[in-house]
């Protein structure tokens, strides 16, 4: 069977961020609670003319040129902050990126897990038709009520991946471990703009699901804990991954020292600390962070991935980094994007938080605010109008 997996990967986040010291200072909270306790420093805030569609298109646009776009047979769009109950956000992206009319598009949802479902489905499609390419995009805005424990774990971002046969970044193993359970740890009814979350419970269910998914993985795969050199976890906040990896190390009775255990995940946390939670995109932005920031050559190394989507579905899977992967990365562009962002003060943050949200068909023209390639220019007659900036 031909190897299938990630051939290219690129991410995008908005041009604004709030430093969590500013949030802590306004709330009268010790900033160390955020910087150390949850392990987060900044959170991305979407500009007024930015949403999951514009972020998704901006993430994907560096991945291919016009000629290569003709081989993309399917666009799978994973999100839990979608803009329509019926039409896939991916169709707007399909037009903005000039994809072929013969490329099918569909949106997938299962909280933060859906991007992993999309990647696995993409691998299955490519295995059936090895000459095709599937474009997987995950894009989300993590939004909680103000003055709740979740507020400091907001963020936004999108990640785009080309899934191909003989991939040049990561060969994904077909064996996976799953755990699904009907729980109410985090959810967002259709009539709400922000998620409802039972925070402490959600962290317990995350850890329980990790153990269950891992146990299921060991039944399917010959890959053992010691075969895995690095790990990428779903990242609601970086401290969650640190707790998760310690938990998995204990479950496997690892003989590694605490610093060695930490070294297996630290590269994957760097971008998340600066962006915040990006829900479905978070795991794969974490993987990008790992491969773009590792001091050693990861070529040939086995990586373990844990995907978690509240509600809940969890999956453990593995993959091998392809030697020479460094040539496929957009490291400089990503790091420039993060460095060029503008810090906002608390009042600007509140203005961005309360972005215009017309619900009665009224017309709203939105000023240019994003520095990204695509923008939401207007909303009128219940229709969203996207343009290239
Ligand atoms: N200095 C250093 N550390 C400090 C501190 C200080 N001054 N003050 C507090 N801390 C530490 C605490 O000791 C605690 O550490 P431990 O977890 O090791 O005990 C940590 O900071 C957090 O403090 P609290 O437990 O008091 O924080 P909280 O209750 O106010 O909020 C939270 C934590 C419940 C996770 C909250 O951020 C939340 O609800 N987040 C959203 C839900 C979430 O992300 N859940 C994760 C699993 S679900 C999932 O993964 C899906 C998803 O994407 C949402």
XYZ file of C-alpha atoms and ligand atoms in Angstrom:
443
model
C 0.000 0.000 0.000
C 1.317 3.468 -0.913
C 2.126 5.732 2.031
C -0.436 8.540 2.436
C -0.303 11.653 4.618
C 0.568 15.335 4.858
C 2.427 16.702 1.852
C 2.254 20.393 2.848
C 0.937 22.280 5.882
C 0.378 25.976 6.535
C -1.484 27.949 9.198
C -2.892 31.431 9.663
C -3.991 33.520 12.627
C -5.383 37.044 12.822
C -3.266 40.205 13.057
C -4.496 41.153 16.570
C -3.704 39.652 19.956
C -4.386 40.392 23.598
C -1.548 39.709 26.025
C -2.934 37.690 28.927
C -1.090 40.026 31.323
C -3.504 42.756 30.156
C -6.495 40.509 30.851
C -5.085 39.501 34.251
C -4.385 43.129 35.175
C -7.958 44.200 34.300
C -9.430 41.289 36.265
C -7.114 41.688 39.263
C -5.781 38.150 38.643
C -2.122 37.163 39.085
C -0.695 37.005 35.488
C 1.259 33.901 36.542
C -2.049 32.032 36.680
C -2.185 32.398 32.897
C 1.517 32.377 31.994
C 2.341 29.427 34.293
C -0.941 27.907 35.543
C -2.522 27.398 32.097
C 0.702 28.011 30.136
C -0.652 30.684 27.784
C 0.814 34.109 26.934
C -1.314 35.698 24.195
C -4.609 35.077 22.483
C -5.439 35.873 18.868
C -8.555 38.003 18.261
C -10.170 38.060 14.806
C -10.355 41.453 13.083
C -13.880 42.690 12.309
C -13.579 41.556 8.690
C -12.166 38.125 9.603
C -13.953 34.828 10.273
C -13.432 31.084 9.755
C -13.746 31.514 5.964
C -11.143 34.256 5.548
C -8.730 32.543 7.948
C -9.159 29.233 6.120
C -8.508 30.767 2.690
C -5.458 32.634 4.003
C -4.070 29.427 5.559
C -4.513 27.432 2.338
C -3.436 29.970 -0.282
C 0.366 29.330 -0.024
C -0.081 25.575 -0.521
C -0.563 25.381 -4.302
C -0.513 27.309 -7.560
C -3.212 27.343 -10.258
C -1.827 24.275 -12.000
C -1.535 22.186 -8.795
C -5.029 23.223 -7.685
C -6.466 21.162 -10.577
C -5.480 17.908 -8.810
C -7.523 18.789 -5.684
C -10.567 16.510 -5.855
C -12.050 17.281 -2.433
C -12.018 20.068 0.142
C -12.890 18.944 3.689
C -13.606 21.887 6.008
C -13.532 21.179 9.750
C -14.984 23.733 12.164
C -17.134 24.173 15.250
C -17.601 27.912 14.765
C -19.337 27.660 11.388
C -21.221 30.578 9.880
C -24.183 28.708 8.392
C -26.271 25.709 9.418
C -26.684 24.567 5.836
C -24.042 25.825 3.393
C -20.476 24.649 3.952
C -18.032 27.445 4.773
C -15.705 25.548 2.441
C -17.679 26.653 -0.637
C -16.688 30.286 -0.073
C -13.087 29.120 0.319
C -13.383 27.038 -2.872
C -14.228 30.245 -4.797
C -11.669 32.470 -3.057
C -8.913 29.937 -3.883
C -10.104 29.390 -7.472
C -10.524 25.629 -7.050
C -11.819 23.452 -9.852
C -15.629 23.161 -10.226
C -15.144 19.366 -10.128
C -13.766 19.541 -6.568
C -16.360 18.425 -3.977
C -16.700 20.370 -0.707
C -18.155 19.383 2.649
C -18.047 20.707 6.249
C -17.402 18.377 9.194
C -18.259 18.909 12.856
C -17.380 17.119 16.089
C -15.929 19.863 18.269
C -12.106 19.973 18.107
C -11.880 16.390 16.800
C -13.296 17.100 13.314
C -9.959 17.966 11.662
C -8.612 14.529 12.563
C -11.740 12.916 11.095
C -11.136 14.999 7.954
C -7.488 13.910 7.728
C -8.407 10.218 8.150
C -11.174 10.475 5.540
C -8.786 12.285 3.208
C -6.214 9.478 3.618
C -8.897 6.910 2.755
C -9.924 8.868 -0.378
C -6.311 9.178 -1.525
C -5.680 5.469 -0.866
C -8.551 4.707 -3.299
C -7.382 7.219 -5.923
C -3.637 7.810 -5.390
C -3.355 10.426 -8.160
C -5.676 12.856 -6.352
C -5.033 15.439 -3.652
C -7.414 16.261 -0.805
C -7.299 19.692 0.814
C -8.139 19.581 4.531
C -8.736 22.876 6.327
C -9.599 23.378 9.998
C -10.590 26.881 11.059
C -12.058 28.118 14.336
C -12.636 31.079 16.616
C -12.626 30.021 20.284
C -15.023 32.306 22.133
C -16.236 32.157 25.742
C -18.365 34.476 27.878
C -16.449 37.416 29.357
C -15.397 37.029 32.994
C -15.597 33.224 32.941
C -12.683 30.811 33.546
C -12.685 29.995 29.808
C -12.064 33.623 28.748
C -8.266 33.347 28.999
C -8.312 30.292 26.719
C -9.818 32.057 23.690
C -7.944 32.347 20.393
C -8.346 31.895 16.656
C -6.575 30.175 13.803
C -6.775 27.998 10.725
C -4.553 25.235 9.395
C -4.543 23.821 5.860
C -2.996 20.547 4.675
C -2.570 18.791 1.357
C -3.150 15.057 1.809
C -1.398 13.016 -0.882
C 0.171 9.667 -1.719
C 3.965 9.608 -1.125
C 3.695 12.707 1.100
C 6.734 14.877 1.764
C 6.068 15.776 5.443
C 4.242 13.009 7.361
C 3.258 9.446 6.478
C 0.166 8.679 8.557
C -0.217 5.115 9.858
C -3.599 3.492 9.139
C -3.979 2.069 12.680
C -5.856 4.297 15.145
C -7.408 4.092 18.608
C -10.753 5.738 19.376
C -12.924 6.560 22.349
C -16.448 7.998 22.049
C -18.714 8.829 24.985
C -21.864 10.962 25.373
C -20.754 13.611 27.905
C -21.579 17.300 28.473
C -18.192 18.891 29.105
C -18.327 21.633 26.459
C -21.045 22.435 23.911
C -22.710 25.331 22.068
C -26.439 25.190 21.317
C -27.410 26.768 17.967
C -28.810 29.882 19.680
C -25.570 30.758 21.509
C -22.487 32.611 20.254
C -20.230 31.327 23.031
C -19.587 27.824 24.335
C -20.957 26.468 27.598
C -18.227 24.637 29.440
C -17.859 22.592 32.591
C -14.155 23.430 32.724
C -12.777 21.137 35.422
C -14.916 18.221 34.211
C -13.691 18.792 30.623
C -10.070 18.398 31.707
C -10.908 15.123 33.504
C -12.777 13.735 30.469
C -9.858 14.763 28.228
C -7.455 12.678 30.360
C -9.843 9.736 30.637
C -10.351 9.749 26.840
C -6.595 9.849 26.295
C -6.114 6.644 28.308
C -9.057 4.918 26.591
C -7.972 5.953 23.071
C -4.392 4.884 23.805
C -5.560 1.460 25.065
C -7.607 1.034 21.895
C -4.604 2.140 19.798
C -2.379 -0.520 21.371
C -4.861 -3.208 20.254
C -4.659 -1.994 16.650
C -1.018 -0.948 16.301
C 2.431 -2.462 16.881
C 3.770 1.011 17.709
C 4.674 1.166 21.413
C 5.047 4.220 23.661
C 8.849 3.996 23.443
C 8.742 3.959 19.610
C 7.308 7.497 19.664
C 9.946 10.231 19.844
C 7.544 13.194 20.070
C 3.875 13.754 20.808
C 1.280 16.289 19.662
C -1.874 16.795 21.725
C -5.049 18.765 21.176
C -4.214 22.154 22.708
C -7.041 24.000 24.500
C -4.115 25.529 26.453
C -0.538 24.306 26.659
C -0.684 23.134 30.293
C -3.381 20.623 29.267
C -0.904 18.886 26.939
C 1.752 18.827 29.667
C -0.705 17.166 32.059
C -1.827 14.767 29.331
C 1.683 13.708 28.413
C 2.632 13.102 32.057
C -0.555 11.044 32.385
C 0.245 8.921 29.309
C 3.845 8.484 30.474
C 2.583 7.209 33.839
C 0.077 4.868 32.155
C 3.019 3.419 30.177
C 5.344 3.326 33.206
C 7.890 5.410 31.282
C 11.425 5.352 32.682
C 12.202 8.814 31.208
C 13.180 11.717 33.456
C 10.597 14.575 33.786
C 12.757 16.845 31.542
C 12.875 14.161 28.837
C 9.098 13.762 29.001
C 8.678 17.537 28.676
C 11.136 17.609 25.728
C 8.850 15.239 23.798
C 6.120 17.901 23.576
C 7.650 21.337 24.173
C 8.195 22.180 20.483
C 4.514 21.535 19.760
C 3.369 24.113 22.346
C 5.177 27.234 21.107
C 2.658 28.574 18.564
C -0.369 27.724 20.730
C 0.998 29.813 23.620
C 0.948 32.826 21.264
C -2.332 32.125 19.421
C -4.565 30.517 22.054
C -7.078 27.780 21.420
C -8.003 27.310 17.766
C -10.279 24.323 18.464
C -10.185 21.972 15.421
C -7.007 23.591 14.084
C -5.079 23.371 17.376
C -3.637 19.834 17.060
C -2.228 20.449 13.575
C -0.936 23.955 14.377
C 0.822 22.130 17.243
C 2.344 19.679 14.763
C 3.485 22.603 12.587
C 5.038 24.192 15.673
C 6.917 20.964 16.415
C 8.383 20.452 12.938
C 9.216 24.146 12.463
C 10.913 24.586 15.841
C 12.676 21.312 16.568
C 16.431 21.672 17.101
C 17.010 18.143 15.798
C 16.171 16.572 12.451
C 12.860 14.746 12.913
C 13.198 12.853 9.601
C 12.344 9.166 10.170
C 10.949 9.805 13.689
C 7.597 8.426 14.822
C 5.170 10.983 16.242
C 2.123 10.224 18.422
C -1.022 12.359 18.014
C -3.925 12.734 20.426
C -7.038 14.417 19.083
C -9.877 15.351 21.457
C -13.273 16.853 20.662
C -15.614 17.577 23.545
C -18.867 15.762 23.745
C -16.769 13.568 23.144
C -14.700 11.774 20.485
C -10.985 11.083 20.965
C -8.415 9.469 18.709
C -4.801 8.386 19.093
C -2.846 7.896 15.871
C 0.761 7.889 14.713
C 2.864 8.929 11.755
C 6.457 9.019 10.513
C 8.154 12.290 9.563
C 9.526 12.081 6.020
C 13.281 12.818 5.654
C 13.801 16.162 3.871
C 10.497 17.536 5.266
C 12.270 20.828 6.059
C 12.107 21.828 2.357
C 8.283 21.829 2.447
C 7.811 24.175 5.425
C 6.601 27.807 5.582
C 8.527 28.484 8.786
C 9.728 31.993 7.929
C 6.291 33.162 6.750
C 4.629 31.758 9.891
C 7.132 33.337 12.259
C 6.917 36.707 10.442
C 3.131 36.587 10.675
C 3.295 36.032 14.442
C 5.900 38.766 14.935
C 4.004 41.358 12.869
C 0.767 41.083 14.854
C -0.557 44.136 16.681
C -1.160 44.054 20.425
C -4.550 45.429 21.544
C -5.468 46.996 24.877
C -8.445 45.853 26.921
C -10.904 48.343 25.320
C -9.865 47.318 21.786
C -10.228 43.669 22.823
C -13.815 44.305 23.949
C -14.556 46.064 20.632
C -13.188 43.077 18.690
C -15.088 40.675 20.979
C -18.339 42.521 20.172
C -17.881 42.360 16.378
C -20.922 43.442 14.305
C -23.294 40.503 14.012
C -26.377 41.481 11.972
C -29.176 38.933 12.380
C -32.178 40.584 10.709
C -30.972 40.955 7.138
C -29.721 44.529 7.606
C -26.693 45.708 5.606
C -23.329 46.157 7.266
C -20.299 47.326 5.305
C -17.123 46.294 7.146
C -14.012 48.489 7.007
C -10.684 46.945 6.056
C -9.141 45.708 9.307
C -7.351 42.410 8.617
C -3.884 42.231 7.081
C -4.725 38.775 5.693
C -5.198 38.055 2.005
C -8.995 37.648 2.208
C -11.692 39.598 4.028
C -15.363 39.711 4.861
C -16.390 42.948 3.123
C -20.100 43.080 3.967
C -23.109 41.243 5.297
C -26.426 42.113 3.609
C -29.744 40.290 3.108
C -28.368 37.482 5.310
C -25.513 36.946 2.816
C -21.812 37.224 3.607
C -19.631 38.842 0.949
C -16.009 37.724 0.827
C -13.322 39.386 -1.297
C -9.574 39.308 -1.829
C -8.046 42.287 -0.002
N 0.581 31.142 39.683
C 0.775 29.937 39.083
N -0.236 29.036 38.882
C -1.474 29.379 39.263
C -1.745 30.613 39.901
C -0.656 31.516 40.105
N -0.820 32.708 40.691
N -3.057 30.667 40.175
C -3.603 29.496 39.736
N -2.632 28.730 39.204
C -2.775 27.397 38.596
C -3.727 26.499 39.370
O -3.083 25.883 40.474
C -4.121 25.520 38.285
O -3.119 24.567 38.134
P -3.487 22.995 38.162
O -4.391 22.786 36.985
O -2.170 22.310 38.040
O -4.200 22.745 39.455
C -4.125 26.384 37.024
O -3.379 27.559 37.329
C -5.527 26.832 36.596
O -6.130 27.439 37.691
P -7.645 27.090 38.058
O -7.832 25.611 38.087
O -8.057 27.850 39.259
O -8.314 27.748 36.751
P -9.796 27.991 36.414
O -10.698 27.049 37.112
O -10.061 29.436 36.606
O -9.787 27.644 34.854
C -10.092 25.908 33.204
C -9.160 26.501 34.266
C -11.262 25.221 33.905
C -9.343 24.892 32.360
C -10.621 27.063 32.306
O -9.555 27.687 31.643
C -11.644 26.611 31.284
O -12.828 26.411 31.574
N -11.205 26.502 29.982
C -12.074 26.115 28.881
C -12.315 24.613 28.826
C -11.088 23.845 28.390
O -10.212 24.357 27.737
N -11.060 22.536 28.744
C -9.959 21.685 28.333
C -10.425 20.277 28.069
S -11.779 20.272 26.889
C -11.026 20.491 25.366
O -9.862 20.295 25.236
C -11.877 20.958 24.220
C -11.618 22.394 23.969
O -10.791 22.754 23.148
C -12.373 23.381 24.750
